[in-house]
PDB file of C-alpha atoms and ligand atoms in Angstrom:
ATOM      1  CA  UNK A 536     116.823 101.153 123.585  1.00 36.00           C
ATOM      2  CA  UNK A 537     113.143 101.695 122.026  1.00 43.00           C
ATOM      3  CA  UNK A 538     111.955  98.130 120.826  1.00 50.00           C
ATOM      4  CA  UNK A 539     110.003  97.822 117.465  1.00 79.00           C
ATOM      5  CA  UNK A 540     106.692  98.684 118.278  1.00 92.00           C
ATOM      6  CA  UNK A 541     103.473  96.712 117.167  1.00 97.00           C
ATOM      7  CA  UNK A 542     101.475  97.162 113.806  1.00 98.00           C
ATOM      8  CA  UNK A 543      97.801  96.820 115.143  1.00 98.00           C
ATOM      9  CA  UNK A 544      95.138  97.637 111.608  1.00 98.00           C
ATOM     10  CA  UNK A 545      91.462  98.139 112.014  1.00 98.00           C
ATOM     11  CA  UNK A 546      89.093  96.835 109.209  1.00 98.00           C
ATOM     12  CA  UNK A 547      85.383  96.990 108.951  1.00 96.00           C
ATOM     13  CA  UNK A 548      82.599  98.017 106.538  1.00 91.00           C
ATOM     14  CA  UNK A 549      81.803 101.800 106.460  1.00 86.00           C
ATOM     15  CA  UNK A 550      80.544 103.528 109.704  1.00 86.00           C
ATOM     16  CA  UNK A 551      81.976 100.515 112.071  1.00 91.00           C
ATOM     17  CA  UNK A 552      83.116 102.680 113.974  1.00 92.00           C
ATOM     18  CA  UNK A 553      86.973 102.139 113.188  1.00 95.00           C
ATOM     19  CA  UNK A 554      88.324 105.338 113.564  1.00 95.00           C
ATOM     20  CA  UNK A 555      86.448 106.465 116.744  1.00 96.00           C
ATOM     21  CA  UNK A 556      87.507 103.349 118.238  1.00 98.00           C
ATOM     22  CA  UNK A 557      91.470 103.777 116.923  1.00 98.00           C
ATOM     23  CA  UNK A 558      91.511 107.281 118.678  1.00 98.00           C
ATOM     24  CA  UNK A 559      90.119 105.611 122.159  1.00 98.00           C
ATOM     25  CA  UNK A 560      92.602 103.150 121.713  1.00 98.00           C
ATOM     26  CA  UNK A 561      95.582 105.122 120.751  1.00 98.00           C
ATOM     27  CA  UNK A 562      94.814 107.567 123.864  1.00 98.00           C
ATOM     28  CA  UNK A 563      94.471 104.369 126.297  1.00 98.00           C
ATOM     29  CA  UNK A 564      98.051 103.121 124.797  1.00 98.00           C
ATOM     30  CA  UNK A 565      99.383 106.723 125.698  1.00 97.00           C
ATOM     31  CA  UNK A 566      98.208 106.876 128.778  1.00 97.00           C
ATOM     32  CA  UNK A 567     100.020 103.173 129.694  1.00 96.00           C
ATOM     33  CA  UNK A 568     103.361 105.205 128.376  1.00 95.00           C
ATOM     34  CA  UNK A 569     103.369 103.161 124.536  1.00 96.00           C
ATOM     35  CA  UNK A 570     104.288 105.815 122.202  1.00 97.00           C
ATOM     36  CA  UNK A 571     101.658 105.619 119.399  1.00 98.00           C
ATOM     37  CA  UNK A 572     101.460 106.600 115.481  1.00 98.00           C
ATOM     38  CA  UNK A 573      97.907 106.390 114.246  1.00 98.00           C
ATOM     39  CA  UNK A 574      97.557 106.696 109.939  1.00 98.00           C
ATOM     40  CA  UNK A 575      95.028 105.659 107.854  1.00 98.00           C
ATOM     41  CA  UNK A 576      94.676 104.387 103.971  1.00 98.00           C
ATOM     42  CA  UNK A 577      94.076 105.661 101.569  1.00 98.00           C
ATOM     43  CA  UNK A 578      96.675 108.025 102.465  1.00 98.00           C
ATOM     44  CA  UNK A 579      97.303 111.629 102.762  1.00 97.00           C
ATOM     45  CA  UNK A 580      99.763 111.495  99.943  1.00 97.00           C
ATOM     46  CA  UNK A 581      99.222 111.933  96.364  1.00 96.00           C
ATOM     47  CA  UNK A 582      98.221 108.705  95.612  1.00 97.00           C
ATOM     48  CA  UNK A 583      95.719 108.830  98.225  1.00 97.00           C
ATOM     49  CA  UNK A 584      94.661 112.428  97.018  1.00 97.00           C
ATOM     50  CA  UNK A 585      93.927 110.806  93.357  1.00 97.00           C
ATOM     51  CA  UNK A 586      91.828 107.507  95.649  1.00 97.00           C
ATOM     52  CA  UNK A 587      89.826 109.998  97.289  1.00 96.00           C
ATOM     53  CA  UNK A 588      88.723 111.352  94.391  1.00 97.00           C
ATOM     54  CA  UNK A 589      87.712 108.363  92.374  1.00 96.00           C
ATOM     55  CA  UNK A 590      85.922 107.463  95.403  1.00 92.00           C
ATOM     56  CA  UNK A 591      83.823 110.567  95.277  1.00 93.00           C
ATOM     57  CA  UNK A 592      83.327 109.895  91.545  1.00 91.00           C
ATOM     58  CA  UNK A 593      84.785 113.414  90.818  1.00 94.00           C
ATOM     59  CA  UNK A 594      87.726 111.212  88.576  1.00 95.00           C
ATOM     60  CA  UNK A 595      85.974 108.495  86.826  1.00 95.00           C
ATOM     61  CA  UNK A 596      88.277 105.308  87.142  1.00 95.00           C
ATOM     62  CA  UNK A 597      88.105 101.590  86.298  1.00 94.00           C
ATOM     63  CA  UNK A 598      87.772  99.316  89.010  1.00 92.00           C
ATOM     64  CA  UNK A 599      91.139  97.559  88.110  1.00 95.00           C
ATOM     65  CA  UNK A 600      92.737 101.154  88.474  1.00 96.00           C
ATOM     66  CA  UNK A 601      91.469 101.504  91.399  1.00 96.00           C
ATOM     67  CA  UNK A 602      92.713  98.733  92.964  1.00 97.00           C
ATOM     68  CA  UNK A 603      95.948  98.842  91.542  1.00 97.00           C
ATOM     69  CA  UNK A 604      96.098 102.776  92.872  1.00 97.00           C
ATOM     70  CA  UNK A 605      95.405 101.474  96.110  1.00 98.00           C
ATOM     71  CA  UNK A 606      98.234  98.841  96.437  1.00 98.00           C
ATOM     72  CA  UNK A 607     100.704 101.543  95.126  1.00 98.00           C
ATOM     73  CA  UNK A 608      99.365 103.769  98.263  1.00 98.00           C
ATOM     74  CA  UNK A 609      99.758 101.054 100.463  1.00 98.00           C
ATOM     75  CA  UNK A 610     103.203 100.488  99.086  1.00 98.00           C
ATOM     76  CA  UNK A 611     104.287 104.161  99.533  1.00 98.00           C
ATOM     77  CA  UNK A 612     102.496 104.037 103.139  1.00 98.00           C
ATOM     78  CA  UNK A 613     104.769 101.185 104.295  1.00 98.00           C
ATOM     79  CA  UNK A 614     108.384 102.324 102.823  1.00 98.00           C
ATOM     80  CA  UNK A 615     108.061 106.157 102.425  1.00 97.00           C
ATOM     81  CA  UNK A 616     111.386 107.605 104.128  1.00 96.00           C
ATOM     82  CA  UNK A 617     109.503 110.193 105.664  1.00 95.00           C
ATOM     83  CA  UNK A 618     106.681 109.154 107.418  1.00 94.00           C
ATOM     84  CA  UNK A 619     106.462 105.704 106.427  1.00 97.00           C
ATOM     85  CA  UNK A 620     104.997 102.769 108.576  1.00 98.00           C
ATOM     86  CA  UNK A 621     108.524 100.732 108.606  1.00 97.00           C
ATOM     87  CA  UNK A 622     110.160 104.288 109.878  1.00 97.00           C
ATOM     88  CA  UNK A 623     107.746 104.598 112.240  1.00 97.00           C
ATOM     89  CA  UNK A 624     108.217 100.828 113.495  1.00 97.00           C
ATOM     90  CA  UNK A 625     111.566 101.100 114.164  1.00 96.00           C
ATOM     91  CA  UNK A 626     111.444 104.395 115.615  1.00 96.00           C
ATOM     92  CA  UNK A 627     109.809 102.193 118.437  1.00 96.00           C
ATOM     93  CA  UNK A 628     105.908 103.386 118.137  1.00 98.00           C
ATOM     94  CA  UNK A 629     103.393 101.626 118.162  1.00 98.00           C
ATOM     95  CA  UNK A 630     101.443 101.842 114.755  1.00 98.00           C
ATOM     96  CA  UNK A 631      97.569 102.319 114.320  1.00 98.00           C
ATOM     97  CA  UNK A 632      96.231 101.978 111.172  1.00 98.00           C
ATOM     98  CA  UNK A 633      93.042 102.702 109.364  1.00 98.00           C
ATOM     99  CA  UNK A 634      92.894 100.137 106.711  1.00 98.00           C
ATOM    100  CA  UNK A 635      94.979  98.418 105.003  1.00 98.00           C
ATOM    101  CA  UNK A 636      95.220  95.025 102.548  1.00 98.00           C
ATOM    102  CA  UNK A 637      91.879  93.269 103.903  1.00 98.00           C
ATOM    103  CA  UNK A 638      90.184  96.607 102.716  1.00 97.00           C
ATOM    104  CA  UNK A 639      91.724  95.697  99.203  1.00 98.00           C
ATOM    105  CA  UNK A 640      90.681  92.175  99.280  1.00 97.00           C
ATOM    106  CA  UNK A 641      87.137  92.947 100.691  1.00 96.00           C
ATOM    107  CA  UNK A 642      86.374  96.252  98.948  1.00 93.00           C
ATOM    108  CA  UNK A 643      88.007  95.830  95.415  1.00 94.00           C
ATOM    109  CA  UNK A 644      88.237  92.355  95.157  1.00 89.00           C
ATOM    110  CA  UNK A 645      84.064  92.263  95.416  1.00 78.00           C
ATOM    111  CA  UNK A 646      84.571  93.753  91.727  1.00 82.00           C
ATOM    112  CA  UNK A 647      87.596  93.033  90.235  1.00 89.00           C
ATOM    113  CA  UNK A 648      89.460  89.384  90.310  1.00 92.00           C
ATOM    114  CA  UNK A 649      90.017  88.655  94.231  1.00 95.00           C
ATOM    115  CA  UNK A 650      93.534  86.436  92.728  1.00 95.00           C
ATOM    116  CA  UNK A 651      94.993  89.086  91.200  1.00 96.00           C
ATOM    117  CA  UNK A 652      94.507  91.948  93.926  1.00 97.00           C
ATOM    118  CA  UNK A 653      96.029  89.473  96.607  1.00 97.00           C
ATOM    119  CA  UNK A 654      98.739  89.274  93.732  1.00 97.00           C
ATOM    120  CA  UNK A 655      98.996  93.184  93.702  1.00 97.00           C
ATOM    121  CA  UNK A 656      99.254  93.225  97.237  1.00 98.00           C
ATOM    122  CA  UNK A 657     101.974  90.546  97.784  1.00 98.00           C
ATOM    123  CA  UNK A 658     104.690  93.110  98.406  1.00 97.00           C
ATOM    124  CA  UNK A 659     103.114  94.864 100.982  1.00 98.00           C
ATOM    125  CA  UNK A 660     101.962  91.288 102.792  1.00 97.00           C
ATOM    126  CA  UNK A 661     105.769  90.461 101.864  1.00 97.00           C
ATOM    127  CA  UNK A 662     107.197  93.431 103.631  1.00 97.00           C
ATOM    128  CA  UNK A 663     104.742  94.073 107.001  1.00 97.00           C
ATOM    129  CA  UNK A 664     101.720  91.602 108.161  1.00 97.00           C
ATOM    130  CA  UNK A 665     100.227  93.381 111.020  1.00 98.00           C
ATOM    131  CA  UNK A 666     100.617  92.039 114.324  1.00 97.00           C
ATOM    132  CA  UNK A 667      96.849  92.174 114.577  1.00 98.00           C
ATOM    133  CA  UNK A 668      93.768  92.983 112.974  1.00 98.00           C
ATOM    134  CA  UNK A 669      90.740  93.873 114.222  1.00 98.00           C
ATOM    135  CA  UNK A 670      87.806  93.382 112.400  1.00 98.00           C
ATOM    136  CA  UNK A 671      85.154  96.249 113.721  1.00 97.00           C
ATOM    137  CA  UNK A 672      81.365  93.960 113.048  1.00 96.00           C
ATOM    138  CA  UNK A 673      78.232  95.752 112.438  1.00 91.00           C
ATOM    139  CA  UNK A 674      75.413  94.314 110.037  1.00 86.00           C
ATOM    140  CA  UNK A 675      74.832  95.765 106.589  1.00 81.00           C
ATOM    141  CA  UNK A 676      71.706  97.876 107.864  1.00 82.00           C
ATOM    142  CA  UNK A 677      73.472  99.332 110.833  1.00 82.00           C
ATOM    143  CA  UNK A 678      76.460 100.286 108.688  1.00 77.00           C
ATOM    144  CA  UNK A 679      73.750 102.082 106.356  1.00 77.00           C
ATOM    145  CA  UNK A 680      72.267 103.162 108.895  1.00 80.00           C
ATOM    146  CA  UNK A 681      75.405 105.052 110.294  1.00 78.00           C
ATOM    147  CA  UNK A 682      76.613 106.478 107.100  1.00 76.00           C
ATOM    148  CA  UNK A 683      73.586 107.933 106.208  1.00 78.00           C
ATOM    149  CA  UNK A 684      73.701 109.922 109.446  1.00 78.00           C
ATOM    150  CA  UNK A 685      76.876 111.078 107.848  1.00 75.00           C
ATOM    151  CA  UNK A 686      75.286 113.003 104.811  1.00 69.00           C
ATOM    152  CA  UNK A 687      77.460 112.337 102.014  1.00 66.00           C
ATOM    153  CA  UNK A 688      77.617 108.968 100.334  1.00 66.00           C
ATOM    154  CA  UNK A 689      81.270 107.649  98.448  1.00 70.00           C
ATOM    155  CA  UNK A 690      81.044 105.008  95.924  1.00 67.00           C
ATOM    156  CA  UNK A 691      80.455 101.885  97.913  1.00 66.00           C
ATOM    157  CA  UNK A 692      78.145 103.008 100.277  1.00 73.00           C
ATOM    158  CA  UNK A 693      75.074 101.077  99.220  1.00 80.00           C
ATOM    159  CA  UNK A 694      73.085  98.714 101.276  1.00 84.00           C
ATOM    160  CA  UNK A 695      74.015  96.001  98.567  1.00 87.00           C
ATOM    161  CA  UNK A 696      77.413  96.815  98.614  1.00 86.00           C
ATOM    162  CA  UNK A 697      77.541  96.911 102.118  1.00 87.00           C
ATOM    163  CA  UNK A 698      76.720  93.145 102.346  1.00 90.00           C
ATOM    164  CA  UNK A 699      79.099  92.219  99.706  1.00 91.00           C
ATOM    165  CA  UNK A 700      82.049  93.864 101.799  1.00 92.00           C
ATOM    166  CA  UNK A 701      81.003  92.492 104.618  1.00 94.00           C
ATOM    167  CA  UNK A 702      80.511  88.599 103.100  1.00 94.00           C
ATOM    168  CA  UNK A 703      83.849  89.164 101.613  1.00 95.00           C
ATOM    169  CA  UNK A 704      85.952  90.181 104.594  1.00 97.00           C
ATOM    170  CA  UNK A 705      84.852  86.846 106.391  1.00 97.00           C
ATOM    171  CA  UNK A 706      85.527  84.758 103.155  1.00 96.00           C
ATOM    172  CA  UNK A 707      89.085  86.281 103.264  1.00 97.00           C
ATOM    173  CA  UNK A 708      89.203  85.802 106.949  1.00 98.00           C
ATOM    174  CA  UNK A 709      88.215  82.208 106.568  1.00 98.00           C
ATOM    175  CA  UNK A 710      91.211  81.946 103.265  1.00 97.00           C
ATOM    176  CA  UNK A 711      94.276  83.407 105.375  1.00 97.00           C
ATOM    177  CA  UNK A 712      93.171  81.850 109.138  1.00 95.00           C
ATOM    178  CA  UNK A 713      96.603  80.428 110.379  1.00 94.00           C
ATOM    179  CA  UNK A 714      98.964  83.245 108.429  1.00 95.00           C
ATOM    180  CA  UNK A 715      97.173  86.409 110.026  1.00 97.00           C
ATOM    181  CA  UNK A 716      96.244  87.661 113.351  1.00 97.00           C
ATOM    182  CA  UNK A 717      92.582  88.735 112.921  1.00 98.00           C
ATOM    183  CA  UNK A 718      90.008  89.353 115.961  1.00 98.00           C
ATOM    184  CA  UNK A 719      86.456  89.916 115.136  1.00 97.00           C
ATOM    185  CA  UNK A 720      84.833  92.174 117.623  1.00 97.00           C
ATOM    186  CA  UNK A 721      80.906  93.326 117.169  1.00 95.00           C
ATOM    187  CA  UNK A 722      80.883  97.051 117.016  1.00 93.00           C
ATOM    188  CA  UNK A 723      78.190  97.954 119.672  1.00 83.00           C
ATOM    189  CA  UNK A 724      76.323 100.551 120.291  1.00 82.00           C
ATOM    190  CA  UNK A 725      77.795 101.658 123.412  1.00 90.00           C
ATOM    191  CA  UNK A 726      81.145 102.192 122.582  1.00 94.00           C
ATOM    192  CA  UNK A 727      82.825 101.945 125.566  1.00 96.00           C
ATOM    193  CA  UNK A 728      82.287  98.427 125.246  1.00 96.00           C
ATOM    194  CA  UNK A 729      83.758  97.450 121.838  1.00 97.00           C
ATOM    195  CA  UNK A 730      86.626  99.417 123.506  1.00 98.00           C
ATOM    196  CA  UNK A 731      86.912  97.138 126.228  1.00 97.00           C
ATOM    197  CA  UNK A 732      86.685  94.354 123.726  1.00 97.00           C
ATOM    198  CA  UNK A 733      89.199  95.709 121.979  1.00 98.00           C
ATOM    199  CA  UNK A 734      91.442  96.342 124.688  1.00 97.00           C
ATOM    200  CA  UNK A 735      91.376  92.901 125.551  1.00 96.00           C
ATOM    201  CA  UNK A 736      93.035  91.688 122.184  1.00 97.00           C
ATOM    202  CA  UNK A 737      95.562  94.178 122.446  1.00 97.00           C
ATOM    203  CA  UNK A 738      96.813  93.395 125.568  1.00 96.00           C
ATOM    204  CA  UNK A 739      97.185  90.162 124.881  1.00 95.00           C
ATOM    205  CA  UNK A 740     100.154  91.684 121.659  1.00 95.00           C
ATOM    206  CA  UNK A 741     101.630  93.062 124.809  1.00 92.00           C
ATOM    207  CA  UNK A 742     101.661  90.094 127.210  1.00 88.00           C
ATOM    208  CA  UNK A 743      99.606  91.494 129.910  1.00 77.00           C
ATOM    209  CA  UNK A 744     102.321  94.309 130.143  1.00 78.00           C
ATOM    210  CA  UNK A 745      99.835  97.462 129.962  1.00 84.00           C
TER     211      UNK A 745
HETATM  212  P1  TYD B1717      87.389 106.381 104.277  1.00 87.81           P
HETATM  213  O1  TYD B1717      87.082 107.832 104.146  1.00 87.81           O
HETATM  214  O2  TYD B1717      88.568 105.944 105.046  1.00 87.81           O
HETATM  215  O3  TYD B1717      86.118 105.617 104.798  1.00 87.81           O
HETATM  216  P2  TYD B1717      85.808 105.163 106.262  1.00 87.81           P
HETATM  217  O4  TYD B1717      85.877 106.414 107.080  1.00 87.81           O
HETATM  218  O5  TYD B1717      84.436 104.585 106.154  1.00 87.81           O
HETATM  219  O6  TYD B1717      86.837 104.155 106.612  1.00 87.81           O
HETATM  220  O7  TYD B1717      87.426 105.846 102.799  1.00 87.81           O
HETATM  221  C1  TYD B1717      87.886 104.647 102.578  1.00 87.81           C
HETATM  222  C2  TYD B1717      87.128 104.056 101.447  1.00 87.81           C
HETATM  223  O8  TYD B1717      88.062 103.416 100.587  1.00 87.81           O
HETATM  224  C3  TYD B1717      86.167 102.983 101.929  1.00 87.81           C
HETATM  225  O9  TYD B1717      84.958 103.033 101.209  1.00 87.81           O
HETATM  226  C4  TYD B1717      86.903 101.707 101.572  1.00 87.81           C
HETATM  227  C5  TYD B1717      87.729 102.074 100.406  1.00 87.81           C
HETATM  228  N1  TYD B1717      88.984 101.276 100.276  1.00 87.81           N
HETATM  229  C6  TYD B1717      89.126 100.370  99.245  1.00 87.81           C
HETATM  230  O10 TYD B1717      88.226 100.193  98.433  1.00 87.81           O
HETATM  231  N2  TYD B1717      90.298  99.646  99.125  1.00 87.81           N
HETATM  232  C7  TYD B1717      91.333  99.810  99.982  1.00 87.81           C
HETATM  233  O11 TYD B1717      92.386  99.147  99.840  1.00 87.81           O
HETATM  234  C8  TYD B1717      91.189 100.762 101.047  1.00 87.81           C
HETATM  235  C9  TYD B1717      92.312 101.002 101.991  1.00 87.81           C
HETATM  236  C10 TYD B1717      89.990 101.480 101.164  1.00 87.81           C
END
C-alpha cells in the first residue's frame, strides 16, 4: 500500500533559485523511485489567475485583498478534489511546492498587519504544515541582480523590497522555530551545490532511505 508521501515547500526572495532547484530535486526523487507532484502558489486556478494579475499591476488591488486572495488560493490548493495537495498526499506522492504560507507572512505581511495574515492563514497551517521548508538564501543585491536578468519586473521586485522580504522571512523563522521544519540553505552560484545541500535535508525526511 502507497504511504502518505511528504509535503517538502521551497521559500525564498525572488530569483533564489527555487524553482530550478525544485525541478533538480523532484528529478533526483524520481530517479530513487519516490513518485513526485511538484505545484506552485499562486496557483494555476482562478484565484491564482486574478493574483497574477494584481501582481503585474494589470488589476489594481489593495494590499489587504491581496493577501486575503492569496490565503483563499492556498486554501483551494490544499483541499481542491481534483488536484489538490491533500489528494495528492494520500495518493502516496511526494509533494513539491513553490510557495506557500511563509510567502504570505514574508511578502504581504511586510505591508499589511503580519497578526492578521497569520490569522488568515490559520486554516491552511490547521489543515497541512509541511514536513519541511527550505528556505533558498541569496542577499537582496543578488536577488536583484537575478531578476533583472529576467526582463520583466512584478510588483515587489525592488531592491528595497527585496530586503524587507528577506528581513521578514527570518523574523518569521525566528517566531515559529519549534512548530515548523525550516532549513536555511544559501543559494550559490553553482547550483549543483545548493542541490547537494538540499539533498541533504531531504534525506534526512526520509531516514537515509534514498
Ligand atoms: P512567482 O511568479 O511565483 O515568482 P517567483 O518565480 O519569483 O517565485 O510569483 C510569485 C509572487 O507572488 C512573488 O513575488 C511572491 C508573491 N507571493 C505573495 O506575495 N504572497 C504569497 O502568499 C505567495 C504564495 C506569493
Amino acid at each position: 500500500m502507497a504511504t502518505k508521501g511528504k509535503f517538502i515547500v521551497f521559500e525564498g526572495t525572488d530569483g533564489s533559485g527555487k524553482s530550478t532547484q525544485m525541478k533538480m530535486l523532484g528529478k533526483y526523487l524520481k530517479s530513487k523511485g519516490v513518485a513526485v507532484y511538484g505545484t506552485h502558489e499562486p496557483t494555476d486556478s482562478p484565484f491564482g489567475a486574478l493574483l497574477r494579475s494584481c501582481l503585474t499591476g494589470r488589476v489594481e488591488a489593495d494590499e489587504r485583498a491581496i493577501a486575503a486572495l492569496f490565503a483563499a488560493d492556498r486554501i483551494d490548493h490544499i483541499t481542491n478534489s481534483v488536484n489538490g495537495i491533500v489528494k495528492k498526499l494520500e495518493e502516496g506522492n511526494t509533494v513539491l511546492c513553490d510557495r506557500y504560507y511563509f510567502s504570505s507572512f514574508a511578502y504581504n505581511g511586510g505591508f499589511a498587519p503580519l497578526e492578521w495574515i497569520i490569522e488568515l492563514n490559520k486554516p491552511a497551517m490547521n489543515m497541512l504544515r509541511p514536513d519541511l521548508t527550505i528556505f533558498l538564501d541569496l542577499p537582496a543585491e543578488e536577488s536583484m541582480k537575478r531578476v533583472s536578468r529576467r526582463g520583466e519586473t512584478e510588483r515587489y521586485e525592488t531592491m528595497d523590497k527585496q530586503k524587507r522580504i528577506r528581513d521578514k522571512y527570518f523574523d518569521v523563522f525566528r517566531m515559529f522555530a519549534g512548530r515548523e521544519n525550516i532549513a536555511v540553505i544559501r543559494s550559490e552560484e553553482e547550483k549543483e551545490r545548493t542541490q547537494a545541500n538540499i539533498r541533504q535535508e531531504v534525506g534526512k525526511l526520509f531516514g537515509g532511505n534514498l
